[in-house]
Tab-separated table of C-alpha atoms in Angstrom:
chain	number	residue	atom	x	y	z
A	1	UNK	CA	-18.388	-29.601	-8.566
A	2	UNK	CA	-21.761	-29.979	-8.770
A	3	UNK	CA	-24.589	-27.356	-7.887
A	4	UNK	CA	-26.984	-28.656	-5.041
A	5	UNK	CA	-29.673	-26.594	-6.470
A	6	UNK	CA	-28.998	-25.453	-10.563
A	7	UNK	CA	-31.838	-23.501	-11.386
A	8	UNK	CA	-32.650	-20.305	-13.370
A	9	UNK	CA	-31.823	-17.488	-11.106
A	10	UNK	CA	-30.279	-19.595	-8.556
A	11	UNK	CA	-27.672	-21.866	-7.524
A	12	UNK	CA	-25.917	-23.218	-4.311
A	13	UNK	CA	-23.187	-25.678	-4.040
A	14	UNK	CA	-22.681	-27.657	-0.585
A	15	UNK	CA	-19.317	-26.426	-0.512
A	16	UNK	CA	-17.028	-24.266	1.970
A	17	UNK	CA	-17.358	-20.640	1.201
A	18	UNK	CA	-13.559	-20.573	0.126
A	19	UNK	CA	-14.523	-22.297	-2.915
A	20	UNK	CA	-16.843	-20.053	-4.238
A	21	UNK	CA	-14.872	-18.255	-6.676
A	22	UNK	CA	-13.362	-21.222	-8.040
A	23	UNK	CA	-17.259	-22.470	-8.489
A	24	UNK	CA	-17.818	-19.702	-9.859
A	25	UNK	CA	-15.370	-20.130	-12.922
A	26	UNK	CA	-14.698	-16.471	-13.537
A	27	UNK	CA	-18.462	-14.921	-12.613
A	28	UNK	CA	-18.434	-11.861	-10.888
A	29	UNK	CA	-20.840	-10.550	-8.726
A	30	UNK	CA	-22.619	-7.183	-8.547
A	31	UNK	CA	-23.116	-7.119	-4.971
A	32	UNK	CA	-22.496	-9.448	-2.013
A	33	UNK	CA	-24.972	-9.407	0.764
A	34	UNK	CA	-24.070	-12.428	3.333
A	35	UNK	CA	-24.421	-13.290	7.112
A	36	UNK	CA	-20.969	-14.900	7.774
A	37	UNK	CA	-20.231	-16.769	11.329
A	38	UNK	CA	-19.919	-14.370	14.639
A	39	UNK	CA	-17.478	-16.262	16.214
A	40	UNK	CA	-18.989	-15.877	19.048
A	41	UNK	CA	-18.923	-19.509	20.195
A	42	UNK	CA	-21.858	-18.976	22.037
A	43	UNK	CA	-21.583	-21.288	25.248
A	44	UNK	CA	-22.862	-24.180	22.673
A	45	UNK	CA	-21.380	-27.559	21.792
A	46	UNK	CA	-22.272	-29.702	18.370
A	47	UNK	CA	-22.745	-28.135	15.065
A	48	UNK	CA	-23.417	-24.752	16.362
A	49	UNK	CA	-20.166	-24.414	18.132
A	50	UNK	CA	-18.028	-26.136	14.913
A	51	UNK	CA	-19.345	-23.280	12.353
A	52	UNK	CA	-19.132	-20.426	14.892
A	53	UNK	CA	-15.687	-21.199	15.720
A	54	UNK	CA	-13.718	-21.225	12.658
A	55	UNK	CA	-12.141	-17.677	12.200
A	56	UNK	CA	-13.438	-17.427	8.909
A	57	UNK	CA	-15.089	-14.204	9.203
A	58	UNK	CA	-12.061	-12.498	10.968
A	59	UNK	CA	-9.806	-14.058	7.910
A	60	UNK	CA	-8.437	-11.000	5.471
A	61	UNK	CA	-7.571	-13.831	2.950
A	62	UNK	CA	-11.154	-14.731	2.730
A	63	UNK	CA	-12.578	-11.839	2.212
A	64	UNK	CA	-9.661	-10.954	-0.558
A	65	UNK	CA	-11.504	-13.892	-2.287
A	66	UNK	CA	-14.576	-11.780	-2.061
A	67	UNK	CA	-12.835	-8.828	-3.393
A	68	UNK	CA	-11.769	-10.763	-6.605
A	69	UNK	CA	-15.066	-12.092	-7.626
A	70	UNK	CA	-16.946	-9.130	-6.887
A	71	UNK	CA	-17.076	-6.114	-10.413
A	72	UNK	CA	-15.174	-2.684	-9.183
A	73	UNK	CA	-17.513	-0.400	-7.476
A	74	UNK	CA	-19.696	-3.307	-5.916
A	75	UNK	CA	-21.242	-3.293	-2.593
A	76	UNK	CA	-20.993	-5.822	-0.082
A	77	UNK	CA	-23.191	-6.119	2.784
A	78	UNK	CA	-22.459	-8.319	5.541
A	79	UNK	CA	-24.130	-9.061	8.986
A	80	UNK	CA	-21.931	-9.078	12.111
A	81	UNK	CA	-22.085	-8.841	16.109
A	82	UNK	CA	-21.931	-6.139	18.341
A	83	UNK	CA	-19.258	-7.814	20.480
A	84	UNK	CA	-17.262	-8.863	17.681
A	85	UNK	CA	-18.040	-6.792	14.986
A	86	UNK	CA	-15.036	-4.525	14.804
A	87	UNK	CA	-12.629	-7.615	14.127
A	88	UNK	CA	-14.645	-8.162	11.524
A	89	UNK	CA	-14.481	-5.040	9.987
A	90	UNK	CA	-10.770	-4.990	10.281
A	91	UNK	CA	-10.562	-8.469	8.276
A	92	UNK	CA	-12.694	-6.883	5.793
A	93	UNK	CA	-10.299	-3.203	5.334
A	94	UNK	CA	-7.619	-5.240	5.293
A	95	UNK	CA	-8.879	-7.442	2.850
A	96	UNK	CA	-8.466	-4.036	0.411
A	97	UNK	CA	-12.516	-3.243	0.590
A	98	UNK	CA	-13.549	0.234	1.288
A	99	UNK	CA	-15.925	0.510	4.969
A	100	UNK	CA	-18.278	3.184	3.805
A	101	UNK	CA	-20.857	3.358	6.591
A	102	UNK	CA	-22.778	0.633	8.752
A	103	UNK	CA	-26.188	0.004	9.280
A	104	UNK	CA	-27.422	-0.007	12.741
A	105	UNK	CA	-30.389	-2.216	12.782
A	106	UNK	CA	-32.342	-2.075	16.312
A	107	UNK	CA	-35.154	-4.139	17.839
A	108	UNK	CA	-36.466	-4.695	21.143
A	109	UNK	CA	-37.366	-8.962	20.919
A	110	UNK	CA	-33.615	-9.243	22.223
A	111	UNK	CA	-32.989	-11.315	25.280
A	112	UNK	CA	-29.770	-11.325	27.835
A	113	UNK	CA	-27.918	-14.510	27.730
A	114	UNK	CA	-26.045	-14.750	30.845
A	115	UNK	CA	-25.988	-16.834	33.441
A	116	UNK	CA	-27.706	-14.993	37.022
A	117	UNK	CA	-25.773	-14.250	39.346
A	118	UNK	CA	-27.177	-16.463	42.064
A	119	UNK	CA	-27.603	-19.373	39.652
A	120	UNK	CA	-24.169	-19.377	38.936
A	121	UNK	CA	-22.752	-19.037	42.763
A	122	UNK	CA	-25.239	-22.124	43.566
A	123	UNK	CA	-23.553	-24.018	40.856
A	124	UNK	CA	-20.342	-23.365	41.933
A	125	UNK	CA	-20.894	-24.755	45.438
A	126	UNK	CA	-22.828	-27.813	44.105
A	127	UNK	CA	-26.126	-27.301	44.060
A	128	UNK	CA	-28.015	-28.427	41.103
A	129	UNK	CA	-31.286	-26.641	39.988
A	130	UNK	CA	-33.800	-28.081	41.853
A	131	UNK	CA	-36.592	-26.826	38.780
A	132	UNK	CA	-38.546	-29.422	36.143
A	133	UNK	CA	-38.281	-28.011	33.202
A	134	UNK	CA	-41.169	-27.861	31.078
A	135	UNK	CA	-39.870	-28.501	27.958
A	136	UNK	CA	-37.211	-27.376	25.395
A	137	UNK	CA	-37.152	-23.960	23.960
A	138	UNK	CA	-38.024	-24.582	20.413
A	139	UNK	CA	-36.458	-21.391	18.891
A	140	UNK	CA	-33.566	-21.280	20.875
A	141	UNK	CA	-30.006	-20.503	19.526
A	142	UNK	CA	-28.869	-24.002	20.709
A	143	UNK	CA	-32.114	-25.772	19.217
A	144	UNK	CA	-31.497	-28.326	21.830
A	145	UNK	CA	-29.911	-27.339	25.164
A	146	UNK	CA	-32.382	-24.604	26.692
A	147	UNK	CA	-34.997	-25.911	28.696
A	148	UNK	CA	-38.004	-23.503	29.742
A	149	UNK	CA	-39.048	-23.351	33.295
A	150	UNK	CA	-42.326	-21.929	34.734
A	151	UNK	CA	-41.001	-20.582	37.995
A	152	UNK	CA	-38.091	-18.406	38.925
A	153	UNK	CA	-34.845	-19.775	40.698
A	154	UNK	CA	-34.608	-19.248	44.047
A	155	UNK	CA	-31.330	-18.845	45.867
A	156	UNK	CA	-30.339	-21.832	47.497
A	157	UNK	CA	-27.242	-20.593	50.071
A	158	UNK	CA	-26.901	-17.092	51.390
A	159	UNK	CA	-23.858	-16.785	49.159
A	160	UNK	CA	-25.952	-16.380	46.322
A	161	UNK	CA	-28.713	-14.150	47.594
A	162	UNK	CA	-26.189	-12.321	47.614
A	163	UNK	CA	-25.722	-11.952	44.011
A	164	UNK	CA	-29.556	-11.984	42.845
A	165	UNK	CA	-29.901	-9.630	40.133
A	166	UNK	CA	-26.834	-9.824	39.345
A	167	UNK	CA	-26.125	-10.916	35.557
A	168	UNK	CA	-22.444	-10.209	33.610
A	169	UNK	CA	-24.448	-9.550	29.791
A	170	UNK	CA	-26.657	-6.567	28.466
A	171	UNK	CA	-29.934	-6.912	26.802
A	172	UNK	CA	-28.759	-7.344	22.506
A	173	UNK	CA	-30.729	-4.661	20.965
A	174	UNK	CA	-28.940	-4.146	18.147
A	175	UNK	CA	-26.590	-5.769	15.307
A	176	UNK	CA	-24.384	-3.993	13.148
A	177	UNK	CA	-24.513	-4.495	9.034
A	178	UNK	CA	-20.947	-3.576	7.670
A	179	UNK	CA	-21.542	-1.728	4.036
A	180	UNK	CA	-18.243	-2.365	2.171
A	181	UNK	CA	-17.529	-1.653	-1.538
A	182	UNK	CA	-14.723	-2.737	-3.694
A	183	UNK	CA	-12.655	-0.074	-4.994
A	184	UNK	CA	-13.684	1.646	-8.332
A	185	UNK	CA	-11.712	1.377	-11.672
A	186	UNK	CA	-12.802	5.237	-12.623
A	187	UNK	CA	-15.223	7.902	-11.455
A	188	UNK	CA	-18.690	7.111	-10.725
A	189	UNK	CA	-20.296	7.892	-14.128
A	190	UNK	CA	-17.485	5.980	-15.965
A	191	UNK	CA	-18.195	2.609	-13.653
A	192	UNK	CA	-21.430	2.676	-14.120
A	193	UNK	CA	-21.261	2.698	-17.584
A	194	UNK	CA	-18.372	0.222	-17.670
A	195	UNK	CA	-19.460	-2.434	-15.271
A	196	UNK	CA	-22.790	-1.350	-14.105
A	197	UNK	CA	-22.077	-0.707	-10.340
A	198	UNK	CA	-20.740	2.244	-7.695
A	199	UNK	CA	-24.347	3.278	-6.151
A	200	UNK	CA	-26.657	1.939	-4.317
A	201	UNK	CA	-30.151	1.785	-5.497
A	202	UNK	CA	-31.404	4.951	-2.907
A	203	UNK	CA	-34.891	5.110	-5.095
A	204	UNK	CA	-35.843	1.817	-4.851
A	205	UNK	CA	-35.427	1.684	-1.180
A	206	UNK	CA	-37.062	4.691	-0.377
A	207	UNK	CA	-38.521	5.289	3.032
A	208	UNK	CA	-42.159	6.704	3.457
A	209	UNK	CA	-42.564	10.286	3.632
A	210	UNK	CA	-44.934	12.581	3.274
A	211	UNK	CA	-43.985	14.633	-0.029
A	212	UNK	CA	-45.834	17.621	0.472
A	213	UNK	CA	-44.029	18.406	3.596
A	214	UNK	CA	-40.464	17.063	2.395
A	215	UNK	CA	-40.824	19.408	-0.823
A	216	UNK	CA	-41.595	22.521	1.281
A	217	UNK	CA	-38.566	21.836	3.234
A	218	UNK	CA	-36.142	21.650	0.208
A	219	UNK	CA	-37.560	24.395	-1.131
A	220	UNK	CA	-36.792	26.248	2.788
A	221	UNK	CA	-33.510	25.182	2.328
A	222	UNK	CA	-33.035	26.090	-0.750
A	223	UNK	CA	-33.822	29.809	-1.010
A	224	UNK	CA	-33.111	32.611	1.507
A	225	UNK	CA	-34.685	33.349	4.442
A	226	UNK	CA	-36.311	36.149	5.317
A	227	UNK	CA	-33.812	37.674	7.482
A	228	UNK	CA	-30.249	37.976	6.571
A	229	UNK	CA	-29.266	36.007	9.805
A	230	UNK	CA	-31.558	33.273	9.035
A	231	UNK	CA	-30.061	29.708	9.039
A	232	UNK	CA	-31.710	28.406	6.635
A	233	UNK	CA	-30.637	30.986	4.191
A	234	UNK	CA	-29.533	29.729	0.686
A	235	UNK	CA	-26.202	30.856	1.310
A	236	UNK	CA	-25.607	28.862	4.242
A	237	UNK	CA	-27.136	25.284	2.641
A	238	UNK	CA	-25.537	25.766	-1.201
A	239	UNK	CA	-23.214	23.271	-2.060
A	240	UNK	CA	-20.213	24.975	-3.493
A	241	UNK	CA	-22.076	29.082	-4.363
A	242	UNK	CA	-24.107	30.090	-6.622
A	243	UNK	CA	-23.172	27.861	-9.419
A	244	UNK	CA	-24.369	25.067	-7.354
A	245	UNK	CA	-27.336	25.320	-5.327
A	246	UNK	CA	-29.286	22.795	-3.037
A	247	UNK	CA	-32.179	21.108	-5.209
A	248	UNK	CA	-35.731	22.729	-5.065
A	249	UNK	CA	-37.496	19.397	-4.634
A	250	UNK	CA	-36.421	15.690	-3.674
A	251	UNK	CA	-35.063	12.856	-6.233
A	252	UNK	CA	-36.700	10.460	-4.988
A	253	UNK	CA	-39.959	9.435	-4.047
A	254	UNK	CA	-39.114	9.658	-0.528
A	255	UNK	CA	-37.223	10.140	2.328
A	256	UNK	CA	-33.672	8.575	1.340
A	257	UNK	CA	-32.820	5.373	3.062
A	258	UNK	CA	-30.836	5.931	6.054
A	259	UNK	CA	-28.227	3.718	7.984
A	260	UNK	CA	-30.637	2.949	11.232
A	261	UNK	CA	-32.904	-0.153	10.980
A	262	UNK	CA	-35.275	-0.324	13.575
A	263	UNK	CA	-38.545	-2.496	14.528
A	264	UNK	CA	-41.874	-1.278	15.023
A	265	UNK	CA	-41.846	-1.525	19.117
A	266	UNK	CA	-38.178	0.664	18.945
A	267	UNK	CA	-40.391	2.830	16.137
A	268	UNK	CA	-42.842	3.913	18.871
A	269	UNK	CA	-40.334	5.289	21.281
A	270	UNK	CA	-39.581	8.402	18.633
A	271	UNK	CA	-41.818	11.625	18.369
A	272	UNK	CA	-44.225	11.227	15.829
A	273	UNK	CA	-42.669	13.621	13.440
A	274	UNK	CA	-39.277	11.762	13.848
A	275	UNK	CA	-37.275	10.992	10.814
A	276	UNK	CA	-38.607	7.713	8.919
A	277	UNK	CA	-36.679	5.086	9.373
A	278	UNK	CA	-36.532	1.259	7.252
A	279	UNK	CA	-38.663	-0.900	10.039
A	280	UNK	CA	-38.254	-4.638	10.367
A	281	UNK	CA	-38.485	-6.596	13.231
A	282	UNK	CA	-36.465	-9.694	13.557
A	283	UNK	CA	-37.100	-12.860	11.819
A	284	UNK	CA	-40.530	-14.755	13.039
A	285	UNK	CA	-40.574	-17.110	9.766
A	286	UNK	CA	-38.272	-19.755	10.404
A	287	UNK	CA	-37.982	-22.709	8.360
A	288	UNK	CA	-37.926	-25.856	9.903
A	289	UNK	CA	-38.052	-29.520	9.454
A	290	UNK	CA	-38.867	-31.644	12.593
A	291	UNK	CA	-37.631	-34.458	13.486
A	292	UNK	CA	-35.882	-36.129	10.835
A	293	UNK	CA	-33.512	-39.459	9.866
A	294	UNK	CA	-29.984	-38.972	10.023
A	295	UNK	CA	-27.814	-41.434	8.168
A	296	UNK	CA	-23.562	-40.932	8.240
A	297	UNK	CA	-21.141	-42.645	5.708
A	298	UNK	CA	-20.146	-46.219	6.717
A	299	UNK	CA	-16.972	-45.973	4.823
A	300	UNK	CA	-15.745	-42.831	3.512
A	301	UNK	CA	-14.569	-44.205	0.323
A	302	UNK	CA	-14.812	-43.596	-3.255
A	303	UNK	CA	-18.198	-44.843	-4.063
A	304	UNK	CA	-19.523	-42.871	-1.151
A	305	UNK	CA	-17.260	-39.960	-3.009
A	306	UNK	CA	-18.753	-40.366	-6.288
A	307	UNK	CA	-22.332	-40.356	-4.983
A	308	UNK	CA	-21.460	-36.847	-3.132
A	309	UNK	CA	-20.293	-35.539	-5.971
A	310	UNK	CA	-23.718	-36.559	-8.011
A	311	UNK	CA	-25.610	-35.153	-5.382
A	312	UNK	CA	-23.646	-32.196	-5.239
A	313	UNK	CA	-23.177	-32.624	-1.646
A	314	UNK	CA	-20.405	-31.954	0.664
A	315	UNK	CA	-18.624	-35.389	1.345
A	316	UNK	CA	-17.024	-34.882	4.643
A	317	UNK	CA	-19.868	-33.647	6.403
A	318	UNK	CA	-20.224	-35.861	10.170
A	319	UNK	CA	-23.816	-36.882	9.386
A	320	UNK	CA	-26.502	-35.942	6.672
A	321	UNK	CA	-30.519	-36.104	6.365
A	322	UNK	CA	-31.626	-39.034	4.974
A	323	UNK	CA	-34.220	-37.128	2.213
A	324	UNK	CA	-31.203	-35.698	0.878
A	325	UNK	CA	-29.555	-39.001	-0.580
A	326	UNK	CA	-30.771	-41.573	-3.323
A	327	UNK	CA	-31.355	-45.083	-2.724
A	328	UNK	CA	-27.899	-46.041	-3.902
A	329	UNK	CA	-26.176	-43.445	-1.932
A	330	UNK	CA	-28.677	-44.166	1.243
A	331	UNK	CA	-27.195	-48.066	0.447
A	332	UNK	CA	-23.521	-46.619	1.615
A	333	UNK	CA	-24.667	-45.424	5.054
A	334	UNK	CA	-25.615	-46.209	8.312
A	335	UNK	CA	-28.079	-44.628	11.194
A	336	UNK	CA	-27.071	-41.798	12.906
A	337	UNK	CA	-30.252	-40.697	14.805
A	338	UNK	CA	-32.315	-37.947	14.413
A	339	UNK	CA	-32.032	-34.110	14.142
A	340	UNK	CA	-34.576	-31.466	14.389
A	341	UNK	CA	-33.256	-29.195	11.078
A	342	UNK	CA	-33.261	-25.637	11.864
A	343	UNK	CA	-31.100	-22.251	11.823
A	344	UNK	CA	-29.961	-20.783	14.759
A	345	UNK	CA	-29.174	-17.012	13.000
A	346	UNK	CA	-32.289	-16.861	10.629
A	347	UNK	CA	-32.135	-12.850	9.119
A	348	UNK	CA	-36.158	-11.485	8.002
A	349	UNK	CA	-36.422	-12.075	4.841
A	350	UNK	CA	-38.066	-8.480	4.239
A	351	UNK	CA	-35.060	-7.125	5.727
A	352	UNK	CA	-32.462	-9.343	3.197
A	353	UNK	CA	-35.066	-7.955	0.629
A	354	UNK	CA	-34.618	-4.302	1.189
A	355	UNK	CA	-30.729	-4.904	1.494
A	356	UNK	CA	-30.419	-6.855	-1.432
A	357	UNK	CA	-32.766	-4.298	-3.490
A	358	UNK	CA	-30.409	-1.434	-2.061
A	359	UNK	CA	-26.658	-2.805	-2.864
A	360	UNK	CA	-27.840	-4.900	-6.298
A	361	UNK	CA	-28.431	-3.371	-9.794
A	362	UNK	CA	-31.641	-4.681	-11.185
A	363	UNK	CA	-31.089	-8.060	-12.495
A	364	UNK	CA	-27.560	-8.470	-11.560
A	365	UNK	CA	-25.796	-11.371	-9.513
A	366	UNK	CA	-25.603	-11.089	-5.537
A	367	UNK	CA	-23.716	-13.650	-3.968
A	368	UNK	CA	-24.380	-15.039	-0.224
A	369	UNK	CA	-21.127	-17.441	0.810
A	370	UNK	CA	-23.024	-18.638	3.862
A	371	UNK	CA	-26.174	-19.295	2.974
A	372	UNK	CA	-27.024	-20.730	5.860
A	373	UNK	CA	-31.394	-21.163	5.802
A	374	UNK	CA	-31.662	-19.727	2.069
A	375	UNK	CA	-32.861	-15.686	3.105
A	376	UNK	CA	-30.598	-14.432	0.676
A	377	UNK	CA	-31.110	-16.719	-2.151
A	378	UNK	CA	-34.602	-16.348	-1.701
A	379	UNK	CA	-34.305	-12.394	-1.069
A	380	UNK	CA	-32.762	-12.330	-4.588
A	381	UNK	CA	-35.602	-14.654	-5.981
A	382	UNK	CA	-38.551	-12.411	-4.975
A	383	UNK	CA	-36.621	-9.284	-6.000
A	384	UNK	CA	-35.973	-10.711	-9.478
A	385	UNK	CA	-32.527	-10.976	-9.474
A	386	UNK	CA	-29.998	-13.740	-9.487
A	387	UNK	CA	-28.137	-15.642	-6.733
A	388	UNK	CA	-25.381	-18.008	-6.029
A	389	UNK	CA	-23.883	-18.916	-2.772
A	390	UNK	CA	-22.393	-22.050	-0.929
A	391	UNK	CA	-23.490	-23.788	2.457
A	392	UNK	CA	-21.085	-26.166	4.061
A	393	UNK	CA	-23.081	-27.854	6.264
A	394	UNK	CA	-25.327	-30.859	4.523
A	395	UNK	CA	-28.001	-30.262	7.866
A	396	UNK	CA	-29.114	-26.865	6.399
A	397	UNK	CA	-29.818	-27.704	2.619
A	398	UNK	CA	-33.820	-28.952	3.284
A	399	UNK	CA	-34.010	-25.380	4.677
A	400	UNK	CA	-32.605	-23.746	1.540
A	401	UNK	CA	-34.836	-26.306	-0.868
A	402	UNK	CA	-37.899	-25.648	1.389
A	403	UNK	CA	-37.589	-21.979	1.440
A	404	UNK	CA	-37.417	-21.683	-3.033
A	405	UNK	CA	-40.187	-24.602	-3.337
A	406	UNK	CA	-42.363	-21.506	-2.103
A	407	UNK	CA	-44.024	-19.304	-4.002
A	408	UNK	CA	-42.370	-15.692	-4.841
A	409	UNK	CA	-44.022	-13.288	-2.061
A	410	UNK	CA	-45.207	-10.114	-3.559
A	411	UNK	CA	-42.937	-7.063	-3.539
A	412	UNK	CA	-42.736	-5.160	-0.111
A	413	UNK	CA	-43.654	-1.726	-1.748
């Protein structure tokens, strides 16, 4: 099948993520760093509800896939939901991968999603919302359904003052990030000569710090205190004895990365000589195309086969945007409305950055099945390393084409 986008240090087919090792045609990756489905179903119909419904990312035999394109010793990184999470890290144990920590990425933007309390009685005996809306909520996870009012609902029966203030979901603060590695062939030293992966790049993703201060604590730690019951004797922080003891001074040029993520308004809830944590807030640069022609196949045939596959497009897809089709192709279909193109799940690129940079090898291949807007191919662009990964649905793909027509950002560091 044919690449949607072939280019030097990237490529993406329009293609279910099941395929990609067959696409591949015996590639493996050095590290996978991906934002599958949550299966959430979120309360949504259309498009939204199809590709967060499918199971795929609570499916041991896809992730096995995984496993087998990915070198021994590789890393795979992969985004999940605090509600649903732990299937997912089932699927991916039982897959054969290795959990080896998680990354606990906080943030205060989060919003509760469910319905009040006396909305919802009011509903149930009838009584419709008697609000205007003011218009739809352009970043909302539906893209289409929310509708943003300017005064709060009122309680319509006594049954439902009742329940005012009442609401059955938390505020999401936080997502989980599942670090998983394949299973080495042989020691560490041995697979990193041999295939070139086991560790995670801890140097490059350094957090700040300030050195002076970090060096005199290894060096407290190091040596023996002044008093024979000190703590922080040598004795009690050497490794293994005296053959081994705890290094004088740090490795790296700062404080190594941790697993907590947090934004800057969590950030300023810690003391100011808190441990540095990796600070991103969550994603505020989302591409979008407005409203835009939809055209679907008027006969699902083999001509209209034969133009998917020189497109490199998916050919079952219910509807597609017009700018992605030639005029012959465009010649096959009919209307099908328009769409305002957009991700509901974008990830900060800086964050996909500093992920990528921490489970790739410099240079090597990171793989994102579900590439959903393009963060990780374009994570793996600005990073200088190379990408491949499959999107299934066609709706997405002037996302992904937008997001590499840009320029490479400069590094974050």
């Amino acid at each position: 099948m044919r690449p949607f986008i072939d280019e030097r240090d990237a490529r993406l087919w329009n293609a279910d993520a099941r395929e990609l090792p067959r696409l591949l045609d015996g590639e493996k990756a050095d590290a996978i760093v991906t934002d599958p489905p949550y299966e959430l179903g979120l309360g949504t119909a259309g498009d939204v509800k199809r590709w967060d419904s499918t199971g795929i990312a609570f499916d041991p035999a896809f992730w096995e896939t995984m496993l087998d394109i990915a070198r021994p010793g590789a890393f795979m990184l992969v985004f999940g939901s605090p509600r649903t999470w732990h299937r997912l890290a089932v699927a991916v144990e039982d897959a054969g991968w290795l959990l080896k920590d998680q990354f606990c990425w906080l943030y205060a933007s989060g919003m509760p999603k469910g319905e009040w309390g006396d909305h919802a009685v009011d509903r149930a005996l009838g009584y419709a919302d008697p609000r205007i809306g003011t218009g739809r909520v352009r970043d909302s996870a539906s893209l289409e359904r929310n509708v943003a009012y300017d005064t709060a609902y009122a309680p319509q029966t006594p049954e439902a003052a009742r329940w005012s203030g009442f609401n059955p979901s938390l505020k999401p603060a936080w997502e989980p990030i599942l670090v998983a590695q394949k299973p080495r062939e042989a020691m560490l030293g041995r697979n990193l000569l041999e295939h070139g992966t086991g560790a995670l790049n801890a140097a490059a993703c350094a957090l700040d710090a300030d050195m002076a201060e970090l060096e005199r604590r290894y060096r407290l730690n190091a040596t023996a205190g002044t008093r024979g019951t000190d703590p922080r004797g040598g004795g009690v922080y050497r490794d293994c004895g005296a053959a081994a003891p705890r290094p004088l001074a740090p490795r790296i040029p700062g404080r190594h990365p941790s697993d907590v993520i947090m934004d800057a308004a969590v950030a300023r809830m810690l003391p100011s000589d808190a441990p540095r944590f990796y600070y991103c807030p969550k994603a505020r640069d989302r591409p979008l195309v407005a409203e835009t022609r939809m055209v679907r196949p008027e006969r699902r045939d083999a001509a209209w086969r034969r133009s998917c596959s020189r497109l490199g497009l998916f050919p079952d897809a219910g509807s597609y945007p017009a700018s992605l089709l030639d005029p012959g192709t465009l010649a096959l279909t009919v209307p099908a409305g328009t769409a305002r193109l957009a991700h509901p799940t974008v990830k900060p690129l800086d964050l996909v950055r500093w992920l990528t940079r921490l489970a790739c090898p410099p240079g090597g291949l990171v793989l994102d099945p579900f590439a959903g807007s393009g963060t990780g191919l374009e994570a793996a662009r600005a990073e200088g390393m190379r990408s491949a990964g499959t999107e299934l649905s066609p709706k997405y793909l002037p996302l992904i084409r937008q997001r590499l027509d840009r320029p490479v950002q400069a590094g974050l560091f």
